mmCIF file of C-alpha atoms and ligand atoms in Angstrom:
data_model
loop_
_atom_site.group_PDB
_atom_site.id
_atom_site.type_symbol
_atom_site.label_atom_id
_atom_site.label_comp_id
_atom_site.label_asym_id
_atom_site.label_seq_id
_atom_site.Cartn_x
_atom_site.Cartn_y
_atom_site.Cartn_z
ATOM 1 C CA UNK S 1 14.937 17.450 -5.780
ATOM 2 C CA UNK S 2 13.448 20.316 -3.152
ATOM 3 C CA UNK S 3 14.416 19.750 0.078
ATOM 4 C CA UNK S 4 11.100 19.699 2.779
ATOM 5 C CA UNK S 5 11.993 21.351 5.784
ATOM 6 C CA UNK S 6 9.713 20.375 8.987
ATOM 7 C CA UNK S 7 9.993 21.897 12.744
ATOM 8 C CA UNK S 8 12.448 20.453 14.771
ATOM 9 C CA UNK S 9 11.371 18.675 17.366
ATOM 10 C CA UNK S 10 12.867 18.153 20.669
ATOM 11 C CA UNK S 11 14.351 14.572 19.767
ATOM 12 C CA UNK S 12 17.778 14.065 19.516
ATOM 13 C CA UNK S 13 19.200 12.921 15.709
ATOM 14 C CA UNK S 14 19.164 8.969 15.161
ATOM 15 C CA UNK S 15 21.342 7.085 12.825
ATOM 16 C CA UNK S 16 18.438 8.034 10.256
ATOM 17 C CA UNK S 17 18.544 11.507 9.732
ATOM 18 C CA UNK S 18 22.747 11.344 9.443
ATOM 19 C CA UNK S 19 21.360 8.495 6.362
ATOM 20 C CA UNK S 20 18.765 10.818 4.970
ATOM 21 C CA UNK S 21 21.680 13.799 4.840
ATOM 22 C CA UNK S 22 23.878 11.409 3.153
ATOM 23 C CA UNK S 23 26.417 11.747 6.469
ATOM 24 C CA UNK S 24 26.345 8.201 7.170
ATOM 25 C CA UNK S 25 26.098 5.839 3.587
ATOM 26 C CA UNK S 26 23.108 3.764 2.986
ATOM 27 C CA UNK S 27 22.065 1.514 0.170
ATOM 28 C CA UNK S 28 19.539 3.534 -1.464
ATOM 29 C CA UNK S 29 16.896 2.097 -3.047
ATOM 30 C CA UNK S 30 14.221 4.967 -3.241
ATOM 31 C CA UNK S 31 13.870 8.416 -2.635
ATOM 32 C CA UNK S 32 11.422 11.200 -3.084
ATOM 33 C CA UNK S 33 10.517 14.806 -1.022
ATOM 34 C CA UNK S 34 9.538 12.870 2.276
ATOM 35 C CA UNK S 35 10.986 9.658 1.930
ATOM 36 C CA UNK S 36 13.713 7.765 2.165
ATOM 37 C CA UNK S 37 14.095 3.609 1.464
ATOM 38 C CA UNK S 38 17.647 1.530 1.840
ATOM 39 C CA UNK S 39 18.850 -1.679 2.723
ATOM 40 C CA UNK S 40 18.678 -2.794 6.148
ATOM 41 C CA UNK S 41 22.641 -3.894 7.239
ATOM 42 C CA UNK S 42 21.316 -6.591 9.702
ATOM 43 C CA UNK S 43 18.987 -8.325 7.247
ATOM 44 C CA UNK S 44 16.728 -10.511 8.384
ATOM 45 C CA UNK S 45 16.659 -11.862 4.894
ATOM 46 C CA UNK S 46 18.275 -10.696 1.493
ATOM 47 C CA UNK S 47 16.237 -7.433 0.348
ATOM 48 C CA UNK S 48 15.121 -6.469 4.021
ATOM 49 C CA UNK S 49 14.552 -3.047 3.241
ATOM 50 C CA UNK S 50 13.424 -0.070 5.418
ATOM 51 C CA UNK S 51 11.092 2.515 3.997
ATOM 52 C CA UNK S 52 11.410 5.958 6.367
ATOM 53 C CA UNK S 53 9.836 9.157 6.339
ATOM 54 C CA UNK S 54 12.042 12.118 5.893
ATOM 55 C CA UNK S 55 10.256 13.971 8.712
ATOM 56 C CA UNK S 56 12.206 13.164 12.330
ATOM 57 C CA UNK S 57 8.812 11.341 13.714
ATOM 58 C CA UNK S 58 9.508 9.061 16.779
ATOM 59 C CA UNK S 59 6.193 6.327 16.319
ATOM 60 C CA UNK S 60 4.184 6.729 13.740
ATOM 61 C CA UNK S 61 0.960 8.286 15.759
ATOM 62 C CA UNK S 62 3.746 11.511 16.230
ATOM 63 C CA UNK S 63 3.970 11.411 12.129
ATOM 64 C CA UNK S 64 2.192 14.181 9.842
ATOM 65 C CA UNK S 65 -0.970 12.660 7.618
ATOM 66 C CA UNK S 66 1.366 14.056 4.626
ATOM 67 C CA UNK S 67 4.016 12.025 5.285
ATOM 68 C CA UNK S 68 2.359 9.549 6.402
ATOM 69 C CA UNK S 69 0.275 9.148 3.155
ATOM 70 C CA UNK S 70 3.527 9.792 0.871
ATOM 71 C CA UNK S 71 4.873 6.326 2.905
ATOM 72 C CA UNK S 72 2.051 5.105 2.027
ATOM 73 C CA UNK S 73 2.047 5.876 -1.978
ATOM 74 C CA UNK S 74 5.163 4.392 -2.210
ATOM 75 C CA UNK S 75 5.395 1.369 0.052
ATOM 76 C CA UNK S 76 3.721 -0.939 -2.490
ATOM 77 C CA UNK S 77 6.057 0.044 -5.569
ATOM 78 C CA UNK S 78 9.321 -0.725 -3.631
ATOM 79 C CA UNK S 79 8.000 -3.879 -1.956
ATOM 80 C CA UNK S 80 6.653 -4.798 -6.318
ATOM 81 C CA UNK S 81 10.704 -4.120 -6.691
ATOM 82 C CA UNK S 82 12.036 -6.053 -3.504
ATOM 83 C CA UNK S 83 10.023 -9.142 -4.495
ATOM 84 C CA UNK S 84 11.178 -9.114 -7.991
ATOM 85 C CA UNK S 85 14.607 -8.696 -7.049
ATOM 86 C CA UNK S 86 15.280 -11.014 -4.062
ATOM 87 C CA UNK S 87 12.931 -13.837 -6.000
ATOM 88 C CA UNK S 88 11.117 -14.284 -2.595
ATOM 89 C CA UNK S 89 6.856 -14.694 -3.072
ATOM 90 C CA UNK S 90 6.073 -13.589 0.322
ATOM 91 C CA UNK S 91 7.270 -10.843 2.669
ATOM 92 C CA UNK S 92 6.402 -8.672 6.061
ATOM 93 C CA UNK S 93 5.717 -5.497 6.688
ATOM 94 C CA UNK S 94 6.675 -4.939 9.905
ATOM 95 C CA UNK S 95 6.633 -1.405 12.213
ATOM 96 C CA UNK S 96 7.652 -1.088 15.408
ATOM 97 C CA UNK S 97 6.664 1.851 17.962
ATOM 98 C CA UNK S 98 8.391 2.444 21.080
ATOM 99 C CA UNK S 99 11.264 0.363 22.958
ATOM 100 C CA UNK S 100 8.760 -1.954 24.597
ATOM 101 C CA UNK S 101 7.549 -3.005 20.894
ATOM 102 C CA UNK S 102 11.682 -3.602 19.860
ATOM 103 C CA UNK S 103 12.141 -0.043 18.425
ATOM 104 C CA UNK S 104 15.738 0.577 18.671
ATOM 105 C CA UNK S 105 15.924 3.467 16.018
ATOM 106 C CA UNK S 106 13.439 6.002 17.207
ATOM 107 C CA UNK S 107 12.932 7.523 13.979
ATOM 108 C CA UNK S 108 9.693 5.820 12.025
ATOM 109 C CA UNK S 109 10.192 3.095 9.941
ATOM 110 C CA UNK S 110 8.401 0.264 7.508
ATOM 111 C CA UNK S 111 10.748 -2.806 7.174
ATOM 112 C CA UNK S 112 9.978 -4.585 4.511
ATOM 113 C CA UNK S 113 11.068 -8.380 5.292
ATOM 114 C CA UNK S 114 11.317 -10.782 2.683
ATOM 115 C CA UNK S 115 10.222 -14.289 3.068
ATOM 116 C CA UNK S 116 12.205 -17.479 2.455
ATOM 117 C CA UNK S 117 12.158 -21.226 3.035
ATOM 118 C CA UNK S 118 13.458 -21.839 6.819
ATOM 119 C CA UNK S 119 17.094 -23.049 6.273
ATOM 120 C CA UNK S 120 17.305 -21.307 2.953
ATOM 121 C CA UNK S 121 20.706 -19.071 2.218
ATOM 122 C CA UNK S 122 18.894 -15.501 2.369
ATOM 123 C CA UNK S 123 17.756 -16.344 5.612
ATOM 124 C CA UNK S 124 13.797 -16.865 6.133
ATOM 125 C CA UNK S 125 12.681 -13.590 7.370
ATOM 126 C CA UNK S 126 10.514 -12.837 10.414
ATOM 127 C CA UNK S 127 9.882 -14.843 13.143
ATOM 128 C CA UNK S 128 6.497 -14.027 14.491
ATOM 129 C CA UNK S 129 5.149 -15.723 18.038
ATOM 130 C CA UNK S 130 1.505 -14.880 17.434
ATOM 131 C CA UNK S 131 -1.138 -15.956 20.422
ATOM 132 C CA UNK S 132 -4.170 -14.767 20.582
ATOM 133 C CA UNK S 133 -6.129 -14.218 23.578
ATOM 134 C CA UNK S 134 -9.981 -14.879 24.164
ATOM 135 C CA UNK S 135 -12.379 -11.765 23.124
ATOM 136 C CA UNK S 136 -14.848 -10.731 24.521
ATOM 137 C CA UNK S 137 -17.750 -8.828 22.266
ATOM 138 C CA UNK S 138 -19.249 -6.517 25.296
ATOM 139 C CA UNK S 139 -15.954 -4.818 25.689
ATOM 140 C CA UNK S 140 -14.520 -4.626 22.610
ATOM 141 C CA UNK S 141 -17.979 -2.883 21.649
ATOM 142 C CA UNK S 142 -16.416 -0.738 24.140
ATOM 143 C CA UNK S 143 -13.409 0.048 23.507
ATOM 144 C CA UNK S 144 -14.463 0.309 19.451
ATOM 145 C CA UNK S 145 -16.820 2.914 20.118
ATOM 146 C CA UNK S 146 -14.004 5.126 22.314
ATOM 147 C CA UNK S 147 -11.566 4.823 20.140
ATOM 148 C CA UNK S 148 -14.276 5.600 16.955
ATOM 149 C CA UNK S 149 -14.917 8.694 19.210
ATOM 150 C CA UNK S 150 -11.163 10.014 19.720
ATOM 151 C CA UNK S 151 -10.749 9.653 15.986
ATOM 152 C CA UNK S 152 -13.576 10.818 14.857
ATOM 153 C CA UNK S 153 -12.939 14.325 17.617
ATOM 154 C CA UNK S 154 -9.262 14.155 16.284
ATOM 155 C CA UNK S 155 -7.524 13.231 19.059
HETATM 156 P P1 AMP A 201 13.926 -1.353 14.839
HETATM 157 O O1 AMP A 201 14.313 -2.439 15.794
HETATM 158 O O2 AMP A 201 12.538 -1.539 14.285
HETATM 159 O O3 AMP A 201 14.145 0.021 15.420
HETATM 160 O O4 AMP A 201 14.884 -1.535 13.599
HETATM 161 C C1 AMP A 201 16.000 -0.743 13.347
HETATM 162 C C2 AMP A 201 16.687 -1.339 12.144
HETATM 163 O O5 AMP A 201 17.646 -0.423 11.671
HETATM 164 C C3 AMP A 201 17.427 -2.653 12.425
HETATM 165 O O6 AMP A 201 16.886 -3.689 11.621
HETATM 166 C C4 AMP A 201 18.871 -2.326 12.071
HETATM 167 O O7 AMP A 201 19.530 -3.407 11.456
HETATM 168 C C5 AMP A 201 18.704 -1.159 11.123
HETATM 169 N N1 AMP A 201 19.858 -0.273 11.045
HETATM 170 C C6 AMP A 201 20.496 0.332 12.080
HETATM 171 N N2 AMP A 201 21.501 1.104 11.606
HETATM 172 C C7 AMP A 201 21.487 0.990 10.255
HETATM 173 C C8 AMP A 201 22.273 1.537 9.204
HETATM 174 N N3 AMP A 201 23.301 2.369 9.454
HETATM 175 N N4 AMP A 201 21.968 1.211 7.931
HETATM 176 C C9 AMP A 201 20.946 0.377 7.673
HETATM 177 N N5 AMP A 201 20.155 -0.177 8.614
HETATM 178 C C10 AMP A 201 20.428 0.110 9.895
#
């Protein structure tokens, strides 16, 4: 397998690039040029798996559209194989992005999360406190149309 080389960036190694180099063992469950999927050691639930680039991206808006999209190829396939292995029917895909949204490892990842009943031996997967706050149309039209316009000027 060819090894991709990208620039270093100023970021210190995590835990994830010693598991990528095979320095620190990891259940592998998936590998190609630019990325890298094992088991996560503190499951949520049996078959949490984490899906990784192998570029050294912090958050995901610092990652390259190539690895990005090769994440992207892939990340049905192995969640097709985590479902059929663990049994579960139902799973999250969860990705967090900076310490104030629970990032620990700053090195981007996809966990994939299976789902089980609440009580059930595999443990039930993620806990999500979801409330939604009241919108309102004028400024999201707003706020759509600026961030339309960074995109769209590549920003
Ligand atoms: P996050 O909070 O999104 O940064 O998640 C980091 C995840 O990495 C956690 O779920 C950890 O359990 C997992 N993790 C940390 N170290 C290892 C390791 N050596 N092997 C597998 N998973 C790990």
């Amino acid at each position: 397998m060819s090894a991709v080389c990208y620039p270093r960036s100023a970021m210190a190694d995590t835990i994830f690039t010693k598991i990528i180099s095979g320095e620190i063992p990891s259940h592998r469950v998936y590998e190609d040029d630019l990325v890298y999927a094992f088991l996560d050691i503190g499951p949520l639930s049996r078959g949490h798996t984490l899906v990784i680039p192998k570029e050294a991206a912090e958050t995901i808006d610092a990652l390259s559209d190539e690895s990005a999209a090769a994440i992207g190829r892939v990340l049905p396939r192995i969640s097709r194989a985590v479902l059929k292995a663990t049994g579960a029917a139902a799973y999250n895909i969860l990705q967090n992005n900076g310490e104030d949204a629970h990032q620990e490892v700053l090195h981007v990842h996809f966990h994939i999360i299976p789902v089980f009943e609440k009580g059930a031996a595999e443990g039930a997967g993620l806990g999500i406190v979801w409330s939604p706050r009241d919108f309102n149309h004028e400024k999201g039209a707003a706020l759509a149309a600026e961030i339309a316009s960074l995109i769209e000027s590549g920003s």
